[in-house]
PDB file of C-alpha atoms and ligand atoms in Angstrom:
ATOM      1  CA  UNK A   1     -14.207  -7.931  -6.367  1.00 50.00           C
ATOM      2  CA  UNK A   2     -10.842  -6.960  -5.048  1.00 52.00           C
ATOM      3  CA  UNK A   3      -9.542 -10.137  -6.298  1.00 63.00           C
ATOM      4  CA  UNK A   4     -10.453  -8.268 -10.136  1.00 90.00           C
ATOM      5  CA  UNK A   5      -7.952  -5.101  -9.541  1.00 98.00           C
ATOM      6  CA  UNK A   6      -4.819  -4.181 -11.162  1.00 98.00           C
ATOM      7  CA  UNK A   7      -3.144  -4.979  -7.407  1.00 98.00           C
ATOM      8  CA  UNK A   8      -4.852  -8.367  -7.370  1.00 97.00           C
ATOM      9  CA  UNK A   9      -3.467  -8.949 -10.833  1.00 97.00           C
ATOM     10  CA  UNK A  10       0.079  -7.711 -10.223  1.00 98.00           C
ATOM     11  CA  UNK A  11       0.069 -10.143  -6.634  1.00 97.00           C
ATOM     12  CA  UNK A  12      -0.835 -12.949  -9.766  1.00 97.00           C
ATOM     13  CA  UNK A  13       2.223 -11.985 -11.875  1.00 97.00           C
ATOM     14  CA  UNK A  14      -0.763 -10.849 -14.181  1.00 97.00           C
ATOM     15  CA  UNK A  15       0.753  -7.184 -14.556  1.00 98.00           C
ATOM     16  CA  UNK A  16       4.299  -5.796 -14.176  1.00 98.00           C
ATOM     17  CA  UNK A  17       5.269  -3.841 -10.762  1.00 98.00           C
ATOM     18  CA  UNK A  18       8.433  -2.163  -9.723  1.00 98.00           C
ATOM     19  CA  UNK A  19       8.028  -4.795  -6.962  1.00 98.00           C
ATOM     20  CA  UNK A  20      10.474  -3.560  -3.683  1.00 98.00           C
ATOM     21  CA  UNK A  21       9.384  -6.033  -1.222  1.00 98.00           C
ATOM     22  CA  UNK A  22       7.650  -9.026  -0.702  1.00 98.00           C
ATOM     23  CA  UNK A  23       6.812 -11.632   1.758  1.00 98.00           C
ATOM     24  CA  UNK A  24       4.243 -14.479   2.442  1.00 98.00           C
ATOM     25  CA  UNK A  25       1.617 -11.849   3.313  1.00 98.00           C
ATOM     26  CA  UNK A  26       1.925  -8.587   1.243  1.00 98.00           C
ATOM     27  CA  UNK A  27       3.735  -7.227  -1.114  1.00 98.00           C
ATOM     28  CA  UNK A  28       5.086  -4.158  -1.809  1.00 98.00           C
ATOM     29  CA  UNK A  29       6.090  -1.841  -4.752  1.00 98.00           C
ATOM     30  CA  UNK A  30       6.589   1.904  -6.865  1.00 98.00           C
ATOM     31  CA  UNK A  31       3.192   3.647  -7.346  1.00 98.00           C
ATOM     32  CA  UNK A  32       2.846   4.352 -10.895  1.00 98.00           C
ATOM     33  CA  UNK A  33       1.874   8.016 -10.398  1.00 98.00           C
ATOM     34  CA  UNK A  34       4.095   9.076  -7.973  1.00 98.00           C
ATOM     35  CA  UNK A  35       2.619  11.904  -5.630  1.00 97.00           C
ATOM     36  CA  UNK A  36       6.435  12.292  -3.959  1.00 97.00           C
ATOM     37  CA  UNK A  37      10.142  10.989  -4.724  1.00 98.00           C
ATOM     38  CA  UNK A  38       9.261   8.015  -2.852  1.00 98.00           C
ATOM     39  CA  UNK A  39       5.818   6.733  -3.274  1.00 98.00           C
ATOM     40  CA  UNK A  40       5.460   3.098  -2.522  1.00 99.00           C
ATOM     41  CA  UNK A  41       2.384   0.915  -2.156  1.00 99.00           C
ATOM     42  CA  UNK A  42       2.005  -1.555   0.371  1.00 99.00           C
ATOM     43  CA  UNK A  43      -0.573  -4.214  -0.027  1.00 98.00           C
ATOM     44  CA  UNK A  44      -1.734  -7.562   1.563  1.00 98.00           C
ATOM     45  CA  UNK A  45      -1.995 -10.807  -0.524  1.00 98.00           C
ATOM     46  CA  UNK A  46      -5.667 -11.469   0.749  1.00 98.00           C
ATOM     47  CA  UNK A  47      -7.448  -9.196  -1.327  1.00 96.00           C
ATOM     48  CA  UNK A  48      -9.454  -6.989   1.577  1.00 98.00           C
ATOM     49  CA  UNK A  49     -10.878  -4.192  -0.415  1.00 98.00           C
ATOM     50  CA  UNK A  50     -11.061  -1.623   1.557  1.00 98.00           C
ATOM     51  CA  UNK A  51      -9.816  -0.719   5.268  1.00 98.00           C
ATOM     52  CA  UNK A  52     -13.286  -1.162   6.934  1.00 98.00           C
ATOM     53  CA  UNK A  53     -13.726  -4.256   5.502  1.00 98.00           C
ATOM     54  CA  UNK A  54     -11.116  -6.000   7.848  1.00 98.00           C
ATOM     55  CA  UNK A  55     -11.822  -7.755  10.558  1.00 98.00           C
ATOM     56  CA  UNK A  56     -10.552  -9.160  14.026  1.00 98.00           C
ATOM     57  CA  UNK A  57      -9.272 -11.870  12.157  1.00 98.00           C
ATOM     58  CA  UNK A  58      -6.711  -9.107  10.074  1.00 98.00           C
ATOM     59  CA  UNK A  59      -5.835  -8.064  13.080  1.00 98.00           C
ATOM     60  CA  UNK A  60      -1.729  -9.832  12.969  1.00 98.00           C
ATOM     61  CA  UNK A  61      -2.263  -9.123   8.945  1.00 98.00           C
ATOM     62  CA  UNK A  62      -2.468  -5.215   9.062  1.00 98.00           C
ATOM     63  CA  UNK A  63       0.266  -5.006  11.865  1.00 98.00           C
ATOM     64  CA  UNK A  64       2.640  -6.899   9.516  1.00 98.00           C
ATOM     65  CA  UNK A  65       1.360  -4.092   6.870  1.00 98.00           C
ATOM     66  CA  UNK A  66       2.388  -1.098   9.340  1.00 98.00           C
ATOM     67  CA  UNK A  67       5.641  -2.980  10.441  1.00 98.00           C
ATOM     68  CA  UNK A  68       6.619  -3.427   6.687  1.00 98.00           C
ATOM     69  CA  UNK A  69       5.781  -0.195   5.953  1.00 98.00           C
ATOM     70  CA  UNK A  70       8.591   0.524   8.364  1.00 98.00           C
ATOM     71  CA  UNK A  71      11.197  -1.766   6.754  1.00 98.00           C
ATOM     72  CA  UNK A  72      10.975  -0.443   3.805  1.00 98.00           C
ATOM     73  CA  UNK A  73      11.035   3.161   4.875  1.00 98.00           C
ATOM     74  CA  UNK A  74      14.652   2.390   5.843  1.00 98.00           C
ATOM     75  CA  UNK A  75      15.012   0.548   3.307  1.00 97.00           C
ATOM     76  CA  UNK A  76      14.363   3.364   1.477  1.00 98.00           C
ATOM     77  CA  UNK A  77      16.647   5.585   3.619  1.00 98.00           C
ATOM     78  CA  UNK A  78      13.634   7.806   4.433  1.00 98.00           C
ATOM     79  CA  UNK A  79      14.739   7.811   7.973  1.00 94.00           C
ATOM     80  CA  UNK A  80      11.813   8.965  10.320  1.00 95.00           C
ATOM     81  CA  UNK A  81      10.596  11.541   7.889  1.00 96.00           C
ATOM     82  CA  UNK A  82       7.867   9.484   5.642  1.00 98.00           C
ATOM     83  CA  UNK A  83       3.923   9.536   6.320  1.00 98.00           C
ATOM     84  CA  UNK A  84       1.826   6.617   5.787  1.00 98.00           C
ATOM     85  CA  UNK A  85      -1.615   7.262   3.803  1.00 98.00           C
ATOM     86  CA  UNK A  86      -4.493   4.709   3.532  1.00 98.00           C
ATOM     87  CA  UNK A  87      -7.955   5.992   1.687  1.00 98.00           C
ATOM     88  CA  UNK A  88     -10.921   4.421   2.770  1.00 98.00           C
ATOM     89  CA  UNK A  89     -13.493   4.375   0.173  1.00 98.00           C
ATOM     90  CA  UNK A  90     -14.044   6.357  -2.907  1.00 98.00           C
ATOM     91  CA  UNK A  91     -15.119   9.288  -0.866  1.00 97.00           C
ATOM     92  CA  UNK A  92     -11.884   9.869   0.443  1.00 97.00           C
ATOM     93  CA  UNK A  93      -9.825   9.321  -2.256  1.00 96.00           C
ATOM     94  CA  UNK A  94      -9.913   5.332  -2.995  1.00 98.00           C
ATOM     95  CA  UNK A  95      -9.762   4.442  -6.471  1.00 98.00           C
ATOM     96  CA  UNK A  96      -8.240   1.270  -5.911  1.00 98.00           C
ATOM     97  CA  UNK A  97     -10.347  -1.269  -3.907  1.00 98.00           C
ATOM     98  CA  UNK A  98      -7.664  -3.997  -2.700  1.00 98.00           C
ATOM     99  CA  UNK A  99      -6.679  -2.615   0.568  1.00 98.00           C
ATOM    100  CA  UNK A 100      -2.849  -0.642   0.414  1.00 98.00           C
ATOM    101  CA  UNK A 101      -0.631   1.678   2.754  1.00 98.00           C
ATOM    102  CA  UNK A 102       0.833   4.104   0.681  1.00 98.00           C
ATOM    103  CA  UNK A 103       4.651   5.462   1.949  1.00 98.00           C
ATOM    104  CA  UNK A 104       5.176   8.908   1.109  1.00 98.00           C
ATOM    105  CA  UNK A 105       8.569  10.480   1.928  1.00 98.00           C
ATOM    106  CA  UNK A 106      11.627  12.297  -0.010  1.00 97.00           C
ATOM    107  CA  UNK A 107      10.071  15.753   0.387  1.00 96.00           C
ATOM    108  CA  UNK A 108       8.606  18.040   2.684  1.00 95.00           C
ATOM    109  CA  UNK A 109       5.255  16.740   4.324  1.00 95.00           C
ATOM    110  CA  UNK A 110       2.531  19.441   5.181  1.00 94.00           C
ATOM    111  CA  UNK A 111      -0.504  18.824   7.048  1.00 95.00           C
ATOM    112  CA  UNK A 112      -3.396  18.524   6.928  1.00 93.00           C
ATOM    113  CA  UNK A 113      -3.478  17.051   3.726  1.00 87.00           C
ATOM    114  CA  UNK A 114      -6.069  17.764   1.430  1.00 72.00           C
TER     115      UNK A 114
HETATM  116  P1  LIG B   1      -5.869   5.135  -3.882  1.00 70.28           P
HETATM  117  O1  LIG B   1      -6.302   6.330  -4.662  1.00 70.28           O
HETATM  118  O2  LIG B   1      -5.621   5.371  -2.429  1.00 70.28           O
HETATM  119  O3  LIG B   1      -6.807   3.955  -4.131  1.00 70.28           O
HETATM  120  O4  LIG B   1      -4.452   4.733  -4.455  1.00 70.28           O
HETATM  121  C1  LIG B   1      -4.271   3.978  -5.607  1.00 70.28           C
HETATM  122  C2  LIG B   1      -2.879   4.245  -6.086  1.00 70.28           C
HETATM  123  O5  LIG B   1      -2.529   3.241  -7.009  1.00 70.28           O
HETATM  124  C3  LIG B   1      -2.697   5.591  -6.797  1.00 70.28           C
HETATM  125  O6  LIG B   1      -1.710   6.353  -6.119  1.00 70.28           O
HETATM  126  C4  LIG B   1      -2.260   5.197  -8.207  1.00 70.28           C
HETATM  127  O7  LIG B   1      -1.304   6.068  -8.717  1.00 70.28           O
HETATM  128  C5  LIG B   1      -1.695   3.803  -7.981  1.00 70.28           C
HETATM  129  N1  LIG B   1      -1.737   2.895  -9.105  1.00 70.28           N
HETATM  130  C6  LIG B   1      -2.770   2.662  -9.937  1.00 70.28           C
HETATM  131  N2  LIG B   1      -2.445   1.700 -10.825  1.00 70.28           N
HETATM  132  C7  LIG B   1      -1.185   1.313 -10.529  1.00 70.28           C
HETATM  133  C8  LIG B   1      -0.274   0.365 -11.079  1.00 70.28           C
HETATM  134  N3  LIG B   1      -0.609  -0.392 -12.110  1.00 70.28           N
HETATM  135  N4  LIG B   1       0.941   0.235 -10.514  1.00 70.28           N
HETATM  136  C9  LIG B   1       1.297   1.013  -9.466  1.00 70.28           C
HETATM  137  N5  LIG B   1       0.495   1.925  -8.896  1.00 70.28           N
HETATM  138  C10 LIG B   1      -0.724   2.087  -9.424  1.00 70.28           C
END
């Protein structure tokens, strides 16, 4: 149950965050392993597990996600350099199953990723 993860106890005050945002609907904060100088994780209070579990009624939820994701990339002073990131499923990457945006930026970006 996504309610059961680390994210869904750090959005309980369970376990400590470097919280940089948060609002009514998500919250937002440092990823412990960072994978750039800025590495931030952005992450909905309704514990969604993965990406294809949303459904029409996320829709206003995970355009409040993107949007934030934007906020705090200026927040950040990332400018219009920063790339946002979201594994779906353990078969691309997911290891933790509450829905989250990661914000990479503070380095050069290549692409494709791997
Ligand atoms: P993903 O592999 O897409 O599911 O991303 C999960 C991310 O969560 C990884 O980048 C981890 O480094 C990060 N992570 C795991 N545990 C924590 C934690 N307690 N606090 C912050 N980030 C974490």
């Amino acid at each position: 149950m996504s309610e059961d993860t680390i994210f869904g106890k750090i959005i309980r005050g369970e376990a400590q965050a470097d919280i940089v945002y948060e609002d009514d609907q998500c919250m937002a904060f440092r990823d412990l392993y960072p994978a750039a100088p800025t590495h931030i994780l952005v992450i909905p209070r309704k514990p969604i597990p993965r990406l294809c579990d949303a459904t029409a009624e996320d829709q206003a939820l995970l355009g409040h996600l993107m949007l934030t994701a934007n906020k705090i990339a200026e927040q950040e002073g990332l400018g219009d350099k920063f790339r946002l990131v979201v594994n779906n499923g353990e078969g691309a990457g997911q290891s933790v199953f509450h829905l989250h945006l990661h914000i990479i930026g503070g380095r050069a970006l290549k692409w494709p990723p791997g």
